[in-house]
């Protein structure tokens, strides 16, 4: 049975923004391995559109960037959206009943399924479908932006903390 995981990089004040800070090389290699080992990923529309960057090679990419792109391209993806009409390679558009999809994926797949996007994660949190939250805190304060928790924070229980690289702490929580 698969587990549904929501994890993202965020600032100390709780905001996610891929343009205001980036992972260092150690954390980026962590993300490569994370993506390689996923059973798949479920995306909200906005996060999927950000991640489509990895669909095409760029000549200036380093070997780590190419490795991440290969891992991302190789995994199955489900995109929850009512506004998109199509999605890219290895992706399935889900316009209705995301709860039914998550239930099916949990029963049919083994391993971890990543949820990407705070709004989608909040919808799944409200339905009690997220098994684990992974918050990757970076030593920056943004003071604005998209919060990691798009709604009320659910009751959580800390199960692990890890230093990744020199300055990112990952806190892992399960629903209480």
JSON list of C-alpha atoms in Angstrom, two decimals:
[
{"chain": "A", "resi": 1, "resn": "UNK", "atom": "CA", "xyz": [0.00, 0.00, 0.00]},
{"chain": "A", "resi": 2, "resn": "UNK", "atom": "CA", "xyz": [1.34, 3.41, -0.96]},
{"chain": "A", "resi": 3, "resn": "UNK", "atom": "CA", "xyz": [1.81, 6.34, 1.40]},
{"chain": "A", "resi": 4, "resn": "UNK", "atom": "CA", "xyz": [0.90, 9.91, 0.46]},
{"chain": "A", "resi": 5, "resn": "UNK", "atom": "CA", "xyz": [3.68, 12.39, 1.31]},
{"chain": "A", "resi": 6, "resn": "UNK", "atom": "CA", "xyz": [3.57, 16.19, 1.15]},
{"chain": "A", "resi": 7, "resn": "UNK", "atom": "CA", "xyz": [6.99, 17.80, 1.33]},
{"chain": "A", "resi": 8, "resn": "UNK", "atom": "CA", "xyz": [8.44, 21.06, 0.06]},
{"chain": "A", "resi": 9, "resn": "UNK", "atom": "CA", "xyz": [11.22, 23.57, 0.63]},
{"chain": "A", "resi": 10, "resn": "UNK", "atom": "CA", "xyz": [10.03, 26.50, 2.70]},
{"chain": "A", "resi": 11, "resn": "UNK", "atom": "CA", "xyz": [11.26, 29.61, 4.46]},
{"chain": "A", "resi": 12, "resn": "UNK", "atom": "CA", "xyz": [11.53, 29.91, 8.23]},
{"chain": "A", "resi": 13, "resn": "UNK", "atom": "CA", "xyz": [8.29, 31.88, 8.21]},
{"chain": "A", "resi": 14, "resn": "UNK", "atom": "CA", "xyz": [6.46, 29.11, 6.35]},
{"chain": "A", "resi": 15, "resn": "UNK", "atom": "CA", "xyz": [6.37, 30.22, 2.72]},
{"chain": "A", "resi": 16, "resn": "UNK", "atom": "CA", "xyz": [7.17, 28.17, -0.40]},
{"chain": "A", "resi": 17, "resn": "UNK", "atom": "CA", "xyz": [8.71, 29.98, -3.36]},
{"chain": "A", "resi": 18, "resn": "UNK", "atom": "CA", "xyz": [11.06, 28.24, -5.77]},
{"chain": "A", "resi": 19, "resn": "UNK", "atom": "CA", "xyz": [12.30, 31.58, -7.10]},
{"chain": "A", "resi": 20, "resn": "UNK", "atom": "CA", "xyz": [13.38, 33.17, -3.79]},
{"chain": "A", "resi": 21, "resn": "UNK", "atom": "CA", "xyz": [15.69, 30.38, -2.59]},
{"chain": "A", "resi": 22, "resn": "UNK", "atom": "CA", "xyz": [17.08, 27.16, -3.96]},
{"chain": "A", "resi": 23, "resn": "UNK", "atom": "CA", "xyz": [18.51, 23.93, -2.58]},
{"chain": "A", "resi": 24, "resn": "UNK", "atom": "CA", "xyz": [22.28, 23.66, -2.15]},
{"chain": "A", "resi": 25, "resn": "UNK", "atom": "CA", "xyz": [24.03, 20.79, -4.02]},
{"chain": "A", "resi": 26, "resn": "UNK", "atom": "CA", "xyz": [23.61, 18.35, -1.12]},
{"chain": "A", "resi": 27, "resn": "UNK", "atom": "CA", "xyz": [19.88, 19.01, -0.80]},
{"chain": "A", "resi": 28, "resn": "UNK", "atom": "CA", "xyz": [19.45, 18.92, -4.57]},
{"chain": "A", "resi": 29, "resn": "UNK", "atom": "CA", "xyz": [21.02, 15.43, -4.67]},
{"chain": "A", "resi": 30, "resn": "UNK", "atom": "CA", "xyz": [18.63, 14.47, -1.87]},
{"chain": "A", "resi": 31, "resn": "UNK", "atom": "CA", "xyz": [15.71, 15.59, -4.08]},
{"chain": "A", "resi": 32, "resn": "UNK", "atom": "CA", "xyz": [17.08, 13.58, -7.03]},
{"chain": "A", "resi": 33, "resn": "UNK", "atom": "CA", "xyz": [17.10, 10.40, -4.93]},
{"chain": "A", "resi": 34, "resn": "UNK", "atom": "CA", "xyz": [13.70, 11.22, -3.48]},
{"chain": "A", "resi": 35, "resn": "UNK", "atom": "CA", "xyz": [12.15, 11.59, -6.94]},
{"chain": "A", "resi": 36, "resn": "UNK", "atom": "CA", "xyz": [13.90, 8.47, -8.26]},
{"chain": "A", "resi": 37, "resn": "UNK", "atom": "CA", "xyz": [12.36, 6.40, -5.48]},
{"chain": "A", "resi": 38, "resn": "UNK", "atom": "CA", "xyz": [8.78, 7.66, -5.78]},
{"chain": "A", "resi": 39, "resn": "UNK", "atom": "CA", "xyz": [5.95, 5.46, -7.01]},
{"chain": "A", "resi": 40, "resn": "UNK", "atom": "CA", "xyz": [4.56, 8.64, -8.59]},
{"chain": "A", "resi": 41, "resn": "UNK", "atom": "CA", "xyz": [3.52, 12.23, -7.97]},
{"chain": "A", "resi": 42, "resn": "UNK", "atom": "CA", "xyz": [0.22, 14.05, -7.78]},
{"chain": "A", "resi": 43, "resn": "UNK", "atom": "CA", "xyz": [0.34, 17.72, -8.77]},
{"chain": "A", "resi": 44, "resn": "UNK", "atom": "CA", "xyz": [-1.94, 20.70, -8.55]},
{"chain": "A", "resi": 45, "resn": "UNK", "atom": "CA", "xyz": [-2.10, 22.74, -11.75]},
{"chain": "A", "resi": 46, "resn": "UNK", "atom": "CA", "xyz": [0.23, 25.58, -10.71]},
{"chain": "A", "resi": 47, "resn": "UNK", "atom": "CA", "xyz": [2.95, 23.30, -9.34]},
{"chain": "A", "resi": 48, "resn": "UNK", "atom": "CA", "xyz": [2.71, 21.06, -12.39]},
{"chain": "A", "resi": 49, "resn": "UNK", "atom": "CA", "xyz": [3.19, 24.06, -14.68]},
{"chain": "A", "resi": 50, "resn": "UNK", "atom": "CA", "xyz": [6.32, 25.02, -12.70]},
{"chain": "A", "resi": 51, "resn": "UNK", "atom": "CA", "xyz": [7.65, 21.46, -12.94]},
{"chain": "A", "resi": 52, "resn": "UNK", "atom": "CA", "xyz": [7.09, 21.25, -16.71]},
{"chain": "A", "resi": 53, "resn": "UNK", "atom": "CA", "xyz": [10.46, 23.01, -16.94]},
{"chain": "A", "resi": 54, "resn": "UNK", "atom": "CA", "xyz": [12.01, 19.54, -16.53]},
{"chain": "A", "resi": 55, "resn": "UNK", "atom": "CA", "xyz": [10.29, 18.16, -19.67]},
{"chain": "A", "resi": 56, "resn": "UNK", "atom": "CA", "xyz": [12.91, 19.61, -22.02]},
{"chain": "A", "resi": 57, "resn": "UNK", "atom": "CA", "xyz": [16.70, 19.45, -21.80]},
{"chain": "A", "resi": 58, "resn": "UNK", "atom": "CA", "xyz": [18.66, 22.68, -21.53]},
{"chain": "A", "resi": 59, "resn": "UNK", "atom": "CA", "xyz": [22.26, 22.83, -22.79]},
{"chain": "A", "resi": 60, "resn": "UNK", "atom": "CA", "xyz": [23.54, 24.68, -19.70]},
{"chain": "A", "resi": 61, "resn": "UNK", "atom": "CA", "xyz": [22.38, 21.95, -17.30]},
{"chain": "A", "resi": 62, "resn": "UNK", "atom": "CA", "xyz": [24.84, 20.24, -14.99]},
{"chain": "A", "resi": 63, "resn": "UNK", "atom": "CA", "xyz": [24.86, 16.46, -14.56]},
{"chain": "A", "resi": 64, "resn": "UNK", "atom": "CA", "xyz": [22.74, 16.83, -11.38]},
{"chain": "A", "resi": 65, "resn": "UNK", "atom": "CA", "xyz": [20.12, 18.86, -13.25]},
{"chain": "A", "resi": 66, "resn": "UNK", "atom": "CA", "xyz": [20.01, 16.23, -16.01]},
{"chain": "A", "resi": 67, "resn": "UNK", "atom": "CA", "xyz": [19.69, 13.49, -13.37]},
{"chain": "A", "resi": 68, "resn": "UNK", "atom": "CA", "xyz": [16.75, 15.25, -11.72]},
{"chain": "A", "resi": 69, "resn": "UNK", "atom": "CA", "xyz": [15.04, 15.75, -15.09]},
{"chain": "A", "resi": 70, "resn": "UNK", "atom": "CA", "xyz": [15.47, 12.07, -15.94]},
{"chain": "A", "resi": 71, "resn": "UNK", "atom": "CA", "xyz": [14.02, 11.01, -12.58]},
{"chain": "A", "resi": 72, "resn": "UNK", "atom": "CA", "xyz": [11.08, 13.41, -12.94]},
{"chain": "A", "resi": 73, "resn": "UNK", "atom": "CA", "xyz": [10.32, 12.36, -16.50]},
{"chain": "A", "resi": 74, "resn": "UNK", "atom": "CA", "xyz": [10.45, 8.68, -15.59]},
{"chain": "A", "resi": 75, "resn": "UNK", "atom": "CA", "xyz": [7.81, 8.71, -12.87]},
{"chain": "A", "resi": 76, "resn": "UNK", "atom": "CA", "xyz": [4.07, 8.59, -13.42]},
{"chain": "A", "resi": 77, "resn": "UNK", "atom": "CA", "xyz": [2.31, 11.86, -12.68]},
{"chain": "A", "resi": 78, "resn": "UNK", "atom": "CA", "xyz": [-1.32, 12.72, -12.03]},
{"chain": "A", "resi": 79, "resn": "UNK", "atom": "CA", "xyz": [-2.38, 16.35, -12.43]},
{"chain": "A", "resi": 80, "resn": "UNK", "atom": "CA", "xyz": [-5.47, 17.61, -10.61]},
{"chain": "A", "resi": 81, "resn": "UNK", "atom": "CA", "xyz": [-6.95, 20.41, -12.70]},
{"chain": "A", "resi": 82, "resn": "UNK", "atom": "CA", "xyz": [-10.28, 21.50, -14.07]},
{"chain": "A", "resi": 83, "resn": "UNK", "atom": "CA", "xyz": [-8.72, 24.18, -16.29]},
{"chain": "A", "resi": 84, "resn": "UNK", "atom": "CA", "xyz": [-5.97, 22.28, -18.11]},
{"chain": "A", "resi": 85, "resn": "UNK", "atom": "CA", "xyz": [-7.02, 20.51, -21.30]},
{"chain": "A", "resi": 86, "resn": "UNK", "atom": "CA", "xyz": [-3.91, 18.34, -21.65]},
{"chain": "A", "resi": 87, "resn": "UNK", "atom": "CA", "xyz": [-0.73, 17.37, -19.81]},
{"chain": "A", "resi": 88, "resn": "UNK", "atom": "CA", "xyz": [2.73, 16.32, -20.90]},
{"chain": "A", "resi": 89, "resn": "UNK", "atom": "CA", "xyz": [4.49, 12.97, -21.17]},
{"chain": "A", "resi": 90, "resn": "UNK", "atom": "CA", "xyz": [3.95, 10.32, -18.49]},
{"chain": "A", "resi": 91, "resn": "UNK", "atom": "CA", "xyz": [1.16, 12.40, -16.94]},
{"chain": "A", "resi": 92, "resn": "UNK", "atom": "CA", "xyz": [-2.57, 11.84, -16.53]},
{"chain": "A", "resi": 93, "resn": "UNK", "atom": "CA", "xyz": [-5.07, 14.67, -16.21]},
{"chain": "A", "resi": 94, "resn": "UNK", "atom": "CA", "xyz": [-7.52, 14.27, -13.32]},
{"chain": "A", "resi": 95, "resn": "UNK", "atom": "CA", "xyz": [-10.44, 16.69, -13.56]},
{"chain": "A", "resi": 96, "resn": "UNK", "atom": "CA", "xyz": [-12.82, 15.03, -11.09]},
{"chain": "A", "resi": 97, "resn": "UNK", "atom": "CA", "xyz": [-12.81, 13.22, -7.74]},
{"chain": "A", "resi": 98, "resn": "UNK", "atom": "CA", "xyz": [-9.22, 13.49, -6.57]},
{"chain": "A", "resi": 99, "resn": "UNK", "atom": "CA", "xyz": [-10.15, 11.58, -3.40]},
{"chain": "A", "resi": 100, "resn": "UNK", "atom": "CA", "xyz": [-11.14, 8.52, -5.45]},
{"chain": "A", "resi": 101, "resn": "UNK", "atom": "CA", "xyz": [-7.87, 8.73, -7.39]},
{"chain": "A", "resi": 102, "resn": "UNK", "atom": "CA", "xyz": [-5.80, 8.92, -4.19]},
{"chain": "A", "resi": 103, "resn": "UNK", "atom": "CA", "xyz": [-7.67, 5.97, -2.73]},
{"chain": "A", "resi": 104, "resn": "UNK", "atom": "CA", "xyz": [-7.04, 3.93, -5.85]},
{"chain": "A", "resi": 105, "resn": "UNK", "atom": "CA", "xyz": [-3.35, 4.88, -6.01]},
{"chain": "A", "resi": 106, "resn": "UNK", "atom": "CA", "xyz": [-2.86, 4.03, -2.34]},
{"chain": "A", "resi": 107, "resn": "UNK", "atom": "CA", "xyz": [-4.33, 0.57, -2.84]},
{"chain": "A", "resi": 108, "resn": "UNK", "atom": "CA", "xyz": [-2.74, -0.23, -6.23]},
{"chain": "A", "resi": 109, "resn": "UNK", "atom": "CA", "xyz": [0.82, 1.09, -5.75]},
{"chain": "A", "resi": 110, "resn": "UNK", "atom": "CA", "xyz": [3.62, 0.43, -3.27]},
{"chain": "A", "resi": 111, "resn": "UNK", "atom": "CA", "xyz": [6.02, 3.05, -1.93]},
{"chain": "A", "resi": 112, "resn": "UNK", "atom": "CA", "xyz": [5.63, 6.79, -1.63]},
{"chain": "A", "resi": 113, "resn": "UNK", "atom": "CA", "xyz": [3.46, 9.07, -3.73]},
{"chain": "A", "resi": 114, "resn": "UNK", "atom": "CA", "xyz": [4.40, 12.72, -3.52]},
{"chain": "A", "resi": 115, "resn": "UNK", "atom": "CA", "xyz": [1.81, 15.48, -3.40]},
{"chain": "A", "resi": 116, "resn": "UNK", "atom": "CA", "xyz": [3.05, 18.76, -4.85]},
{"chain": "A", "resi": 117, "resn": "UNK", "atom": "CA", "xyz": [1.34, 22.07, -4.32]},
{"chain": "A", "resi": 118, "resn": "UNK", "atom": "CA", "xyz": [0.01, 23.61, -1.11]},
{"chain": "A", "resi": 119, "resn": "UNK", "atom": "CA", "xyz": [-3.56, 24.01, -2.36]},
{"chain": "A", "resi": 120, "resn": "UNK", "atom": "CA", "xyz": [-3.83, 20.39, -3.48]},
{"chain": "A", "resi": 121, "resn": "UNK", "atom": "CA", "xyz": [-2.18, 19.25, -0.25]},
{"chain": "A", "resi": 122, "resn": "UNK", "atom": "CA", "xyz": [-4.73, 21.26, 1.75]},
{"chain": "A", "resi": 123, "resn": "UNK", "atom": "CA", "xyz": [-7.59, 19.58, -0.10]},
{"chain": "A", "resi": 124, "resn": "UNK", "atom": "CA", "xyz": [-6.08, 16.17, 0.64]},
{"chain": "A", "resi": 125, "resn": "UNK", "atom": "CA", "xyz": [-5.40, 17.18, 4.26]},
{"chain": "A", "resi": 126, "resn": "UNK", "atom": "CA", "xyz": [-9.05, 18.16, 4.66]},
{"chain": "A", "resi": 127, "resn": "UNK", "atom": "CA", "xyz": [-9.99, 14.68, 3.39]},
{"chain": "A", "resi": 128, "resn": "UNK", "atom": "CA", "xyz": [-7.53, 12.98, 5.77]},
{"chain": "A", "resi": 129, "resn": "UNK", "atom": "CA", "xyz": [-5.51, 11.50, 2.89]},
{"chain": "A", "resi": 130, "resn": "UNK", "atom": "CA", "xyz": [-1.96, 12.70, 3.65]},
{"chain": "A", "resi": 131, "resn": "UNK", "atom": "CA", "xyz": [0.14, 10.20, 5.59]},
{"chain": "A", "resi": 132, "resn": "UNK", "atom": "CA", "xyz": [3.23, 12.34, 6.17]},
{"chain": "A", "resi": 133, "resn": "UNK", "atom": "CA", "xyz": [4.36, 15.97, 5.96]},
{"chain": "A", "resi": 134, "resn": "UNK", "atom": "CA", "xyz": [8.00, 16.84, 5.29]},
{"chain": "A", "resi": 135, "resn": "UNK", "atom": "CA", "xyz": [8.96, 20.47, 5.85]},
{"chain": "A", "resi": 136, "resn": "UNK", "atom": "CA", "xyz": [12.41, 21.43, 4.53]},
{"chain": "A", "resi": 137, "resn": "UNK", "atom": "CA", "xyz": [13.23, 24.69, 6.34]},
{"chain": "A", "resi": 138, "resn": "UNK", "atom": "CA", "xyz": [15.76, 27.03, 4.71]},
{"chain": "A", "resi": 139, "resn": "UNK", "atom": "CA", "xyz": [17.42, 29.85, 6.69]},
{"chain": "A", "resi": 140, "resn": "UNK", "atom": "CA", "xyz": [15.55, 32.63, 4.90]},
{"chain": "A", "resi": 141, "resn": "UNK", "atom": "CA", "xyz": [12.58, 34.79, 5.86]},
{"chain": "A", "resi": 142, "resn": "UNK", "atom": "CA", "xyz": [10.31, 35.89, 3.01]},
{"chain": "A", "resi": 143, "resn": "UNK", "atom": "CA", "xyz": [7.53, 37.73, 4.83]},
{"chain": "A", "resi": 144, "resn": "UNK", "atom": "CA", "xyz": [5.10, 36.96, 2.01]},
{"chain": "A", "resi": 145, "resn": "UNK", "atom": "CA", "xyz": [4.13, 34.37, -0.55]},
{"chain": "A", "resi": 146, "resn": "UNK", "atom": "CA", "xyz": [2.34, 31.06, -0.70]},
{"chain": "A", "resi": 147, "resn": "UNK", "atom": "CA", "xyz": [2.21, 29.33, 2.69]},
{"chain": "A", "resi": 148, "resn": "UNK", "atom": "CA", "xyz": [3.16, 25.66, 3.03]},
{"chain": "A", "resi": 149, "resn": "UNK", "atom": "CA", "xyz": [-0.18, 25.08, 4.77]},
{"chain": "A", "resi": 150, "resn": "UNK", "atom": "CA", "xyz": [-2.85, 26.65, 2.57]},
{"chain": "A", "resi": 151, "resn": "UNK", "atom": "CA", "xyz": [-5.43, 26.39, 5.35]},
{"chain": "A", "resi": 152, "resn": "UNK", "atom": "CA", "xyz": [-5.61, 25.52, 9.03]},
{"chain": "A", "resi": 153, "resn": "UNK", "atom": "CA", "xyz": [-2.69, 23.36, 10.10]},
{"chain": "A", "resi": 154, "resn": "UNK", "atom": "CA", "xyz": [-3.86, 19.87, 10.97]},
{"chain": "A", "resi": 155, "resn": "UNK", "atom": "CA", "xyz": [-2.95, 18.30, 14.32]},
{"chain": "A", "resi": 156, "resn": "UNK", "atom": "CA", "xyz": [0.51, 16.80, 13.76]},
{"chain": "A", "resi": 157, "resn": "UNK", "atom": "CA", "xyz": [3.01, 14.63, 15.63]},
{"chain": "A", "resi": 158, "resn": "UNK", "atom": "CA", "xyz": [6.76, 15.11, 15.04]},
{"chain": "A", "resi": 159, "resn": "UNK", "atom": "CA", "xyz": [8.38, 11.80, 14.07]},
{"chain": "A", "resi": 160, "resn": "UNK", "atom": "CA", "xyz": [11.83, 12.86, 12.81]},
{"chain": "A", "resi": 161, "resn": "UNK", "atom": "CA", "xyz": [14.22, 15.74, 12.26]},
{"chain": "A", "resi": 162, "resn": "UNK", "atom": "CA", "xyz": [17.25, 15.69, 9.96]},
{"chain": "A", "resi": 163, "resn": "UNK", "atom": "CA", "xyz": [19.93, 18.15, 8.92]},
{"chain": "A", "resi": 164, "resn": "UNK", "atom": "CA", "xyz": [20.38, 18.01, 5.16]},
{"chain": "A", "resi": 165, "resn": "UNK", "atom": "CA", "xyz": [23.45, 19.76, 3.83]},
{"chain": "A", "resi": 166, "resn": "UNK", "atom": "CA", "xyz": [24.78, 22.59, 5.93]},
{"chain": "A", "resi": 167, "resn": "UNK", "atom": "CA", "xyz": [21.70, 24.67, 6.62]},
{"chain": "A", "resi": 168, "resn": "UNK", "atom": "CA", "xyz": [18.41, 22.89, 5.85]},
{"chain": "A", "resi": 169, "resn": "UNK", "atom": "CA", "xyz": [16.47, 21.07, 8.53]},
{"chain": "A", "resi": 170, "resn": "UNK", "atom": "CA", "xyz": [13.77, 18.58, 7.55]},
{"chain": "A", "resi": 171, "resn": "UNK", "atom": "CA", "xyz": [10.97, 18.09, 10.05]},
{"chain": "A", "resi": 172, "resn": "UNK", "atom": "CA", "xyz": [8.80, 15.05, 9.43]},
{"chain": "A", "resi": 173, "resn": "UNK", "atom": "CA", "xyz": [5.29, 14.92, 10.86]},
{"chain": "A", "resi": 174, "resn": "UNK", "atom": "CA", "xyz": [2.44, 12.46, 10.79]},
{"chain": "A", "resi": 175, "resn": "UNK", "atom": "CA", "xyz": [-1.19, 13.32, 11.45]},
{"chain": "A", "resi": 176, "resn": "UNK", "atom": "CA", "xyz": [-1.87, 13.16, 15.20]}
]
